[in-house]
Short mmCIF file of C-alpha atoms and ligand atoms in Angstrom, two decimals:
data_model
loop_
_atom_site.label_atom_id
_atom_site.label_comp_id
_atom_site.label_asym_id
_atom_site.label_seq_id
_atom_site.Cartn_x
_atom_site.Cartn_y
_atom_site.Cartn_z
CA MET K 5 25.85 -4.27 3.25
CA PHE K 6 22.56 -2.44 3.54
CA PRO K 7 22.66 1.25 2.57
CA SER K 8 21.86 3.76 5.31
CA HIS K 9 20.09 6.12 2.88
CA VAL K 10 17.88 5.37 -0.11
CA THR K 11 16.85 7.77 -2.88
CA LEU K 12 13.31 7.23 -4.05
CA VAL K 13 12.59 8.56 -7.53
CA GLU K 14 8.91 9.35 -7.67
CA VAL K 15 7.54 8.33 -11.07
CA GLY K 16 3.83 8.69 -10.29
CA PRO K 17 3.25 11.88 -12.31
CA ARG K 18 4.76 10.23 -15.41
CA ASP K 19 4.70 6.43 -15.26
CA GLY K 20 1.77 6.48 -12.87
CA LEU K 21 -0.53 8.64 -14.95
CA GLN K 22 0.57 7.91 -18.54
CA ASN K 23 -1.77 4.95 -18.85
CA GLU K 24 -4.88 6.56 -17.39
CA LYS K 25 -7.76 6.35 -19.85
CA GLN K 26 -9.56 9.37 -18.38
CA PRO K 27 -7.79 12.66 -19.12
CA VAL K 28 -6.15 14.02 -15.98
CA ALA K 29 -5.98 17.82 -16.06
CA ALA K 30 -2.54 19.42 -15.91
CA VAL K 31 -3.58 21.29 -12.78
CA HIS K 32 -3.96 17.97 -10.92
CA LYS K 33 -0.60 16.68 -12.18
CA ILE K 34 1.02 19.89 -11.00
CA GLU K 35 -0.68 19.71 -7.62
CA LEU K 36 0.51 16.11 -7.27
CA VAL K 37 4.11 17.21 -7.87
CA HIS K 38 3.68 20.00 -5.30
CA ARG K 39 2.38 17.56 -2.71
CA LEU K 40 5.17 15.09 -3.40
CA GLN K 41 7.89 17.69 -2.97
CA ALA K 42 6.19 18.99 0.18
CA ALA K 43 6.40 15.41 1.52
CA GLY K 44 10.17 15.48 1.06
CA VAL K 45 10.54 13.72 -2.30
CA ARG K 46 13.70 15.00 -3.96
CA GLU K 47 13.59 13.25 -7.36
CA ILE K 48 10.43 13.53 -9.43
CA GLU K 49 9.83 12.19 -12.93
CA ALA K 50 7.35 14.86 -13.96
CA THR K 51 6.23 13.98 -17.51
CA SER K 52 7.38 12.66 -20.87
CA PHE K 53 8.03 14.28 -24.22
CA VAL K 54 6.77 11.43 -26.39
CA SER K 55 4.38 11.38 -29.30
CA PRO K 56 0.91 12.49 -28.16
CA LYS K 57 -0.53 10.00 -30.66
CA TRP K 58 1.21 7.21 -28.76
CA VAL K 59 0.58 8.47 -25.23
CA PRO K 60 -2.14 11.16 -25.23
CA GLN K 61 -2.08 11.55 -21.44
CA MET K 62 1.37 13.17 -21.60
CA ALA K 63 0.44 15.71 -24.32
CA ASP K 64 0.33 18.48 -21.69
CA ASN K 65 4.04 18.00 -20.88
CA THR K 66 5.01 21.65 -21.45
CA GLU K 67 2.08 22.96 -19.42
CA VAL K 68 2.93 20.63 -16.54
CA MET K 69 6.58 21.63 -16.49
CA ALA K 70 5.67 25.33 -16.66
CA GLY K 71 3.15 25.02 -13.83
CA ILE K 72 5.44 23.38 -11.29
CA VAL K 73 6.69 25.81 -8.65
CA ARG K 74 10.19 24.41 -8.28
CA GLN K 75 11.55 23.70 -4.87
CA GLY K 76 15.28 23.97 -4.14
CA GLY K 77 16.99 20.61 -3.86
CA VAL K 78 14.38 18.80 -5.95
CA ARG K 79 15.38 17.34 -9.33
CA TYR K 80 12.76 17.15 -12.06
CA SER K 81 13.25 14.62 -14.85
CA VAL K 82 11.39 13.92 -18.08
CA LEU K 83 11.39 11.05 -20.57
CA VAL K 84 12.61 11.73 -24.11
CA PRO K 85 12.60 9.01 -26.80
CA ASN K 86 14.37 11.01 -29.54
CA MET K 87 15.77 14.41 -30.57
CA LYS K 88 12.29 15.78 -31.16
CA GLY K 89 11.43 14.96 -27.56
CA LEU K 90 14.65 16.50 -26.25
CA GLU K 91 14.16 19.68 -28.30
CA ALA K 92 10.67 20.07 -26.86
CA ALA K 93 11.87 19.27 -23.33
CA LEU K 94 14.90 21.59 -23.15
CA PRO K 95 13.00 24.90 -22.97
CA THR K 96 11.03 23.50 -20.01
CA LYS K 97 14.30 23.19 -18.07
CA PRO K 98 14.36 19.65 -16.69
CA ASP K 99 17.29 18.67 -14.46
CA GLU K 100 17.59 15.25 -16.06
CA VAL K 101 16.29 13.41 -19.08
CA VAL K 102 15.55 9.71 -19.35
CA VAL K 103 16.06 7.67 -22.50
CA PHE K 104 14.24 4.38 -22.47
CA GLY K 105 15.27 1.24 -24.27
CA ALA K 106 14.42 -2.41 -23.76
CA ALA K 107 16.18 -5.71 -23.24
CA SER K 108 13.72 -7.36 -25.60
CA GLU K 109 13.45 -6.62 -29.33
CA ALA K 110 9.70 -7.19 -29.36
CA PHE K 111 9.08 -4.65 -26.60
CA SER K 112 11.39 -2.11 -28.21
CA GLN K 113 9.32 -2.34 -31.41
CA ARG K 114 5.99 -2.00 -29.57
CA ASN K 115 7.05 0.79 -27.22
CA ILE K 116 9.24 3.00 -29.37
CA ASN K 117 8.73 1.59 -32.86
CA CYS K 118 12.31 0.55 -33.55
CA SER K 119 14.84 -2.20 -32.88
CA ILE K 120 17.25 -2.09 -29.93
CA ALA K 121 20.12 -1.12 -32.26
CA GLU K 122 18.04 1.64 -33.85
CA SER K 123 17.05 2.92 -30.41
CA ILE K 124 20.68 3.28 -29.42
CA GLU K 125 21.36 5.15 -32.68
CA ARG K 126 18.49 7.51 -31.82
CA PHE K 127 19.62 7.96 -28.21
CA ALA K 128 23.27 8.76 -29.02
CA PRO K 129 22.64 12.34 -30.27
CA VAL K 130 20.08 12.86 -27.50
CA VAL K 131 22.69 11.97 -24.87
CA ALA K 132 25.30 14.23 -26.49
CA ALA K 133 22.90 17.18 -26.76
CA ALA K 134 21.59 16.69 -23.22
CA HIS K 135 25.17 16.66 -21.89
CA GLU K 136 25.93 19.78 -23.87
CA ALA K 137 22.95 21.41 -22.16
CA GLY K 138 24.37 20.34 -18.79
CA LEU K 139 21.79 17.64 -18.11
CA LYS K 140 22.30 14.24 -16.62
CA VAL K 141 20.94 11.34 -18.67
CA ARG K 142 19.34 8.33 -17.08
CA GLY K 143 18.69 5.20 -19.10
CA ALA K 144 15.82 2.83 -18.43
CA ILE K 145 16.01 -0.76 -19.62
CA SER K 146 12.50 -2.14 -19.89
CA CYS K 147 11.65 -5.82 -19.74
CA ALA K 148 14.88 -6.68 -17.93
CA LEU K 149 13.11 -9.53 -16.10
CA GLY K 150 10.61 -10.63 -18.72
CA CYS K 151 8.71 -9.37 -21.74
CA PRO K 152 4.98 -9.51 -22.48
CA TYR K 153 5.72 -10.45 -26.11
CA GLN K 154 8.97 -12.45 -25.95
CA GLY K 155 8.57 -14.14 -22.55
CA GLU K 156 11.83 -14.93 -20.77
CA VAL K 157 14.64 -12.35 -20.97
CA SER K 158 18.15 -13.45 -20.09
CA ALA K 159 20.75 -11.57 -18.07
CA ASP K 160 22.91 -11.61 -21.23
CA GLU K 161 20.21 -9.68 -23.08
CA VAL K 162 20.10 -7.15 -20.24
CA GLU K 163 23.88 -6.75 -20.23
CA ARG K 164 23.92 -6.19 -24.00
CA VAL K 165 21.75 -3.08 -23.59
CA VAL K 166 23.59 -1.93 -20.45
CA LYS K 167 26.82 -1.97 -22.47
CA LEU K 168 25.25 -0.13 -25.40
CA MET K 169 23.86 2.56 -23.09
CA LYS K 170 27.26 2.92 -21.44
CA GLN K 171 28.99 3.21 -24.84
CA ILE K 172 26.84 6.20 -25.86
CA GLY K 173 27.48 7.95 -22.54
CA VAL K 174 24.25 7.37 -20.61
CA ASP K 175 25.09 8.33 -17.01
CA HIS K 176 22.76 6.10 -15.05
CA CYS K 177 21.33 2.63 -15.64
CA GLY K 178 17.80 1.79 -14.49
CA VAL K 179 16.88 -1.89 -14.50
CA ALA K 180 13.13 -2.10 -15.08
CA ASP K 181 10.78 -5.00 -14.46
CA THR K 182 8.03 -3.67 -16.70
CA ILE K 183 5.58 -6.52 -16.13
CA GLY K 184 6.54 -7.39 -12.56
CA VAL K 185 7.57 -10.99 -13.17
CA GLY K 186 10.99 -10.75 -11.53
CA THR K 187 11.80 -12.64 -8.37
CA PRO K 188 14.64 -11.74 -5.98
CA ARG K 189 17.44 -13.98 -7.24
CA LYS K 190 16.71 -13.21 -10.89
CA VAL K 191 16.65 -9.52 -10.07
CA GLN K 192 20.05 -9.81 -8.40
CA LEU K 193 21.44 -11.53 -11.51
CA ALA K 194 20.18 -8.71 -13.74
CA MET K 195 21.51 -6.09 -11.30
CA GLU K 196 24.91 -7.78 -11.24
CA ARG K 197 25.11 -7.23 -15.01
CA ALA K 198 24.29 -3.53 -14.63
CA LEU K 199 26.87 -3.23 -11.84
CA LYS K 200 29.58 -4.68 -14.10
CA HIS K 201 29.38 -1.46 -16.14
CA TYR K 202 27.99 1.20 -13.80
CA PRO K 203 28.95 2.12 -10.23
CA LEU K 204 26.50 1.40 -7.41
CA VAL K 205 25.53 5.05 -7.20
CA GLU K 206 24.40 5.02 -10.85
CA VAL K 207 22.25 1.90 -10.83
CA SER K 208 18.58 1.82 -9.86
CA GLY K 209 15.66 -0.56 -9.77
CA HIS K 210 12.19 0.04 -11.21
CA PHE K 211 9.73 -2.63 -10.18
CA HIS K 212 6.12 -3.07 -11.16
CA ASP K 213 4.11 -5.03 -8.64
CA THR K 214 1.96 -7.12 -10.97
CA TYR K 215 2.87 -10.40 -9.26
CA GLY K 216 3.37 -8.95 -5.77
CA GLN K 217 7.17 -9.33 -5.92
CA ALA K 218 8.27 -5.71 -5.95
CA LEU K 219 9.12 -5.23 -2.26
CA SER K 220 11.01 -8.54 -2.14
CA ASN K 221 12.92 -7.47 -5.22
CA ILE K 222 13.82 -4.13 -3.67
CA TYR K 223 14.98 -5.94 -0.54
CA ALA K 224 17.16 -8.19 -2.72
CA CYS K 225 18.69 -5.07 -4.30
CA LEU K 226 19.29 -3.47 -0.89
CA GLU K 227 21.26 -6.57 0.05
CA MET K 228 23.56 -5.74 -2.86
CA GLY K 229 23.90 -2.13 -1.72
CA VAL K 230 21.68 -0.68 -4.49
CA HIS K 231 20.16 2.47 -3.04
CA THR K 232 18.05 4.14 -5.73
CA PHE K 233 14.57 2.97 -6.63
CA ASP K 234 11.71 4.28 -8.70
CA ALA K 235 8.29 4.12 -7.08
CA SER K 236 4.87 5.51 -7.78
CA VAL K 237 2.66 7.13 -5.15
CA ALA K 238 -0.60 5.24 -4.53
CA GLY K 239 0.79 2.46 -6.75
CA LEU K 240 -0.41 4.35 -9.83
CA GLY K 241 0.48 3.15 -13.25
CA GLY K 242 1.18 0.55 -15.86
CA CYS K 243 2.85 0.81 -19.23
CA PRO K 244 0.58 1.45 -22.24
CA TYR K 245 2.65 -1.07 -24.23
CA ALA K 246 2.58 -3.84 -21.61
CA LYS K 247 -1.03 -4.98 -21.34
CA GLY K 248 -2.05 -6.13 -17.87
CA ALA K 249 1.02 -4.64 -16.19
CA THR K 250 -0.12 -3.01 -12.96
CA GLY K 251 1.44 0.02 -11.39
CA ASN K 252 4.88 0.52 -10.02
CA VAL K 253 5.50 -0.50 -6.50
CA ALA K 254 3.73 2.07 -4.30
CA THR K 255 6.06 4.67 -2.82
CA GLU K 256 4.19 4.50 0.50
CA ASP K 257 4.84 0.73 0.71
CA VAL K 258 8.54 1.09 -0.06
CA LEU K 259 8.86 3.92 2.44
CA PHE K 260 7.15 1.92 5.18
CA MET K 261 9.59 -0.95 4.62
CA LEU K 262 12.61 1.38 4.56
CA ASN K 263 11.44 3.15 7.73
CA GLY K 264 11.16 -0.25 9.39
CA LEU K 265 14.70 -1.08 8.30
CA GLY K 266 15.97 2.20 9.72
CA ILE K 267 17.00 3.44 6.26
CA SER K 268 16.56 7.18 5.75
CA THR K 269 14.88 8.76 2.71
CA GLY K 270 13.95 12.27 3.87
CA ILE K 271 10.30 11.56 3.03
CA ASP K 272 7.45 11.99 5.49
CA LEU K 273 5.10 9.00 5.31
CA GLU K 274 1.93 10.78 6.44
CA ALA K 275 2.43 13.60 3.92
CA LEU K 276 3.13 11.03 1.21
CA VAL K 277 -0.10 9.21 2.08
CA ASP K 278 -1.89 12.56 1.70
CA ALA K 279 -0.38 12.97 -1.79
CA GLY K 280 -1.55 9.45 -2.67
CA ALA K 281 -5.04 10.15 -1.31
CA TYR K 282 -5.14 13.38 -3.32
CA ILE K 283 -4.42 11.78 -6.70
CA SER K 284 -6.62 8.77 -5.89
CA GLY K 285 -9.45 11.22 -5.19
CA VAL K 286 -8.86 12.85 -8.58
CA LEU K 287 -9.02 9.42 -10.23
CA ASP K 288 -12.02 8.48 -8.10
CA ARG K 289 -10.66 5.22 -6.75
CA PRO K 290 -8.86 4.09 -3.60
CA PRO K 291 -5.04 4.01 -3.57
CA VAL K 292 -3.50 0.67 -4.57
CA SER K 293 -0.88 1.17 -1.86
CA ARG K 294 -1.49 -1.23 1.04
CA VAL K 295 0.21 1.18 3.43
CA GLY K 296 -1.79 4.12 2.09
CA ARG K 297 -5.05 2.26 2.58
CA ALA K 298 -4.10 1.05 6.06
CA LEU K 299 -3.08 4.49 7.26
CA LEU K 300 -6.13 6.18 5.76
CA ALA K 301 -8.39 3.59 7.46
CA LYS K 302 -6.55 4.15 10.74
CA ARG K 303 -7.07 7.91 10.47
CA GLU K 304 -10.75 7.43 9.70
CA LYS K 305 -11.16 5.18 12.73
CA ALA K 306 -9.33 7.65 14.95
CA SER K 307 -11.57 10.52 13.85
CA ALA K 308 -14.85 8.51 14.14
C1 LIG Q 407 9.35 7.06 -30.08
C2 LIG Q 407 8.15 7.42 -30.93
C3 LIG Q 407 7.98 8.90 -31.05
C4 LIG Q 407 8.41 6.82 -32.32
O1 LIG Q 407 7.21 6.89 -33.06
P1 LIG Q 407 7.26 6.92 -34.64
O2 LIG Q 407 5.84 6.94 -35.14
O3 LIG Q 407 8.15 5.84 -35.13
O4 LIG Q 407 7.97 8.33 -34.86
P2 LIG Q 407 8.38 9.13 -36.12
O5 LIG Q 407 9.71 9.70 -35.86
O6 LIG Q 407 8.16 8.30 -37.38
O7 LIG Q 407 7.30 10.32 -36.13
C5 LIG Q 407 5.91 10.09 -36.29
C6 LIG Q 407 5.14 11.28 -35.76
O8 LIG Q 407 5.36 11.43 -34.35
C7 LIG Q 407 5.93 12.72 -34.09
N1 LIG Q 407 6.91 12.59 -33.01
C8 LIG Q 407 8.04 11.87 -33.03
N2 LIG Q 407 8.67 11.99 -31.87
C9 LIG Q 407 7.95 12.82 -31.10
C10 LIG Q 407 8.12 13.32 -29.80
N3 LIG Q 407 9.16 13.00 -29.04
N4 LIG Q 407 7.18 14.15 -29.32
C11 LIG Q 407 6.11 14.48 -30.06
N5 LIG Q 407 5.89 14.03 -31.30
C12 LIG Q 407 6.82 13.20 -31.83
C13 LIG Q 407 6.55 13.14 -35.39
O9 LIG Q 407 6.67 14.54 -35.47
C14 LIG Q 407 5.55 12.60 -36.40
O10 LIG Q 407 4.40 13.44 -36.38
P3 LIG Q 407 3.45 13.57 -37.69
O11 LIG Q 407 4.38 14.08 -38.76
O12 LIG Q 407 2.93 12.21 -37.99
O13 LIG Q 407 2.40 14.54 -37.24
C15 LIG Q 407 6.86 6.78 -30.36
O14 LIG Q 407 6.96 5.40 -30.47
C16 LIG Q 407 6.61 7.17 -28.94
O15 LIG Q 407 6.35 8.32 -28.62
N6 LIG Q 407 6.71 6.18 -28.01
C17 LIG Q 407 6.60 6.45 -26.60
C18 LIG Q 407 5.98 5.31 -25.91
C19 LIG Q 407 5.92 5.61 -24.43
O16 LIG Q 407 5.91 6.76 -24.00
N7 LIG Q 407 5.86 4.54 -23.62
C20 LIG Q 407 5.79 4.69 -22.20
C21 LIG Q 407 7.07 5.18 -21.58
S1 LIG Q 407 8.27 3.89 -21.37
C22 LIG Q 407 7.79 3.15 -19.90
O17 LIG Q 407 6.77 3.46 -19.35
C23 LIG Q 407 8.71 2.13 -19.33
C24 LIG Q 407 9.53 2.64 -18.11
C25 LIG Q 407 10.51 3.72 -18.54
O18 LIG Q 407 8.67 3.19 -17.13
C26 LIG Q 407 10.32 1.47 -17.50
C27 LIG Q 407 9.53 0.16 -17.43
O19 LIG Q 407 8.71 -0.06 -16.51
O20 LIG Q 407 9.73 -0.65 -18.36
#
């Protein structure tokens, strides 16, 4: 049965911007977060505490977290790959941390420089320490639908990592299609594996739109009752360790579909389009979001 409410986790400030070649000033990242929360977004992945040598764009993580004027009811999450990341993140007071593994060995090596088993060993103390600090821990499983290095990824490989994350106490399981190759039935098969170990409320989908399948995949998840999805305003993004991967599905596009289905999110579409136009202006290019572009063109026509 379709959910009546969907939670959209806005990952634009982190996943969306991490791959930008041009440095984006912290002040713009902070302003983006402010505009997103003003639009009604209640879950925002703000930055990551990873090695600045690996992802230079996120080196201003502490400055970004310090600059955000927090709004009641909004949860701010950050990515942490290891204890060093968690120790740097804790003083910035995130509400949640995200550990990120992969269903493919090759991607795990390229993204976090270790095997899947080693990643779980690294995450275990991070999860324990985050819980001790009162934080929720989300887990992301990259390449759940395909890997840029390995190719096909089976549902068994996804379930192996789901189980490992569960064993170390990760609270939430995010199934991520890093390179956007998933199609609806395959996505459902991967989701079924996550749902064998996590309740519906603790499973989410993270879909890149490289092959134009992201909205169909979200629809396929809605049919299963899944009601939490990551999305990136203006369709920003791409993973630095997945060449050619385009951005996440655009938040505006997901919201337009959900509005049409009568599913509530608490997010105002026009204000979200403004946030997308803002960051696209900073990056000096039009939004990738089809809905964003259509509504901006409509506004321009109306004011001409
Ligand atoms: C995991 C590591 C650190 C291993 O990298 P490593 O080189 O194996 O780490 P190390 O422990 O050997 O340390 C090497 C150096 O890095 C430093 N270091 C070590 N850890 C940290 C840290 N946390 N913060 C800052 N610095 C750190 C450490 O202090 C040392 O510094 P040095 O002594 O050489 O000066 C590295 O591979 C890394 O940072 N990877 C992150 C890659 C990344 O951010 N990828 C994008 C996010 S994942 C994603 O986008 C996918 C997702 C989630 O959206 C879902 C999807 O679509 O798939």
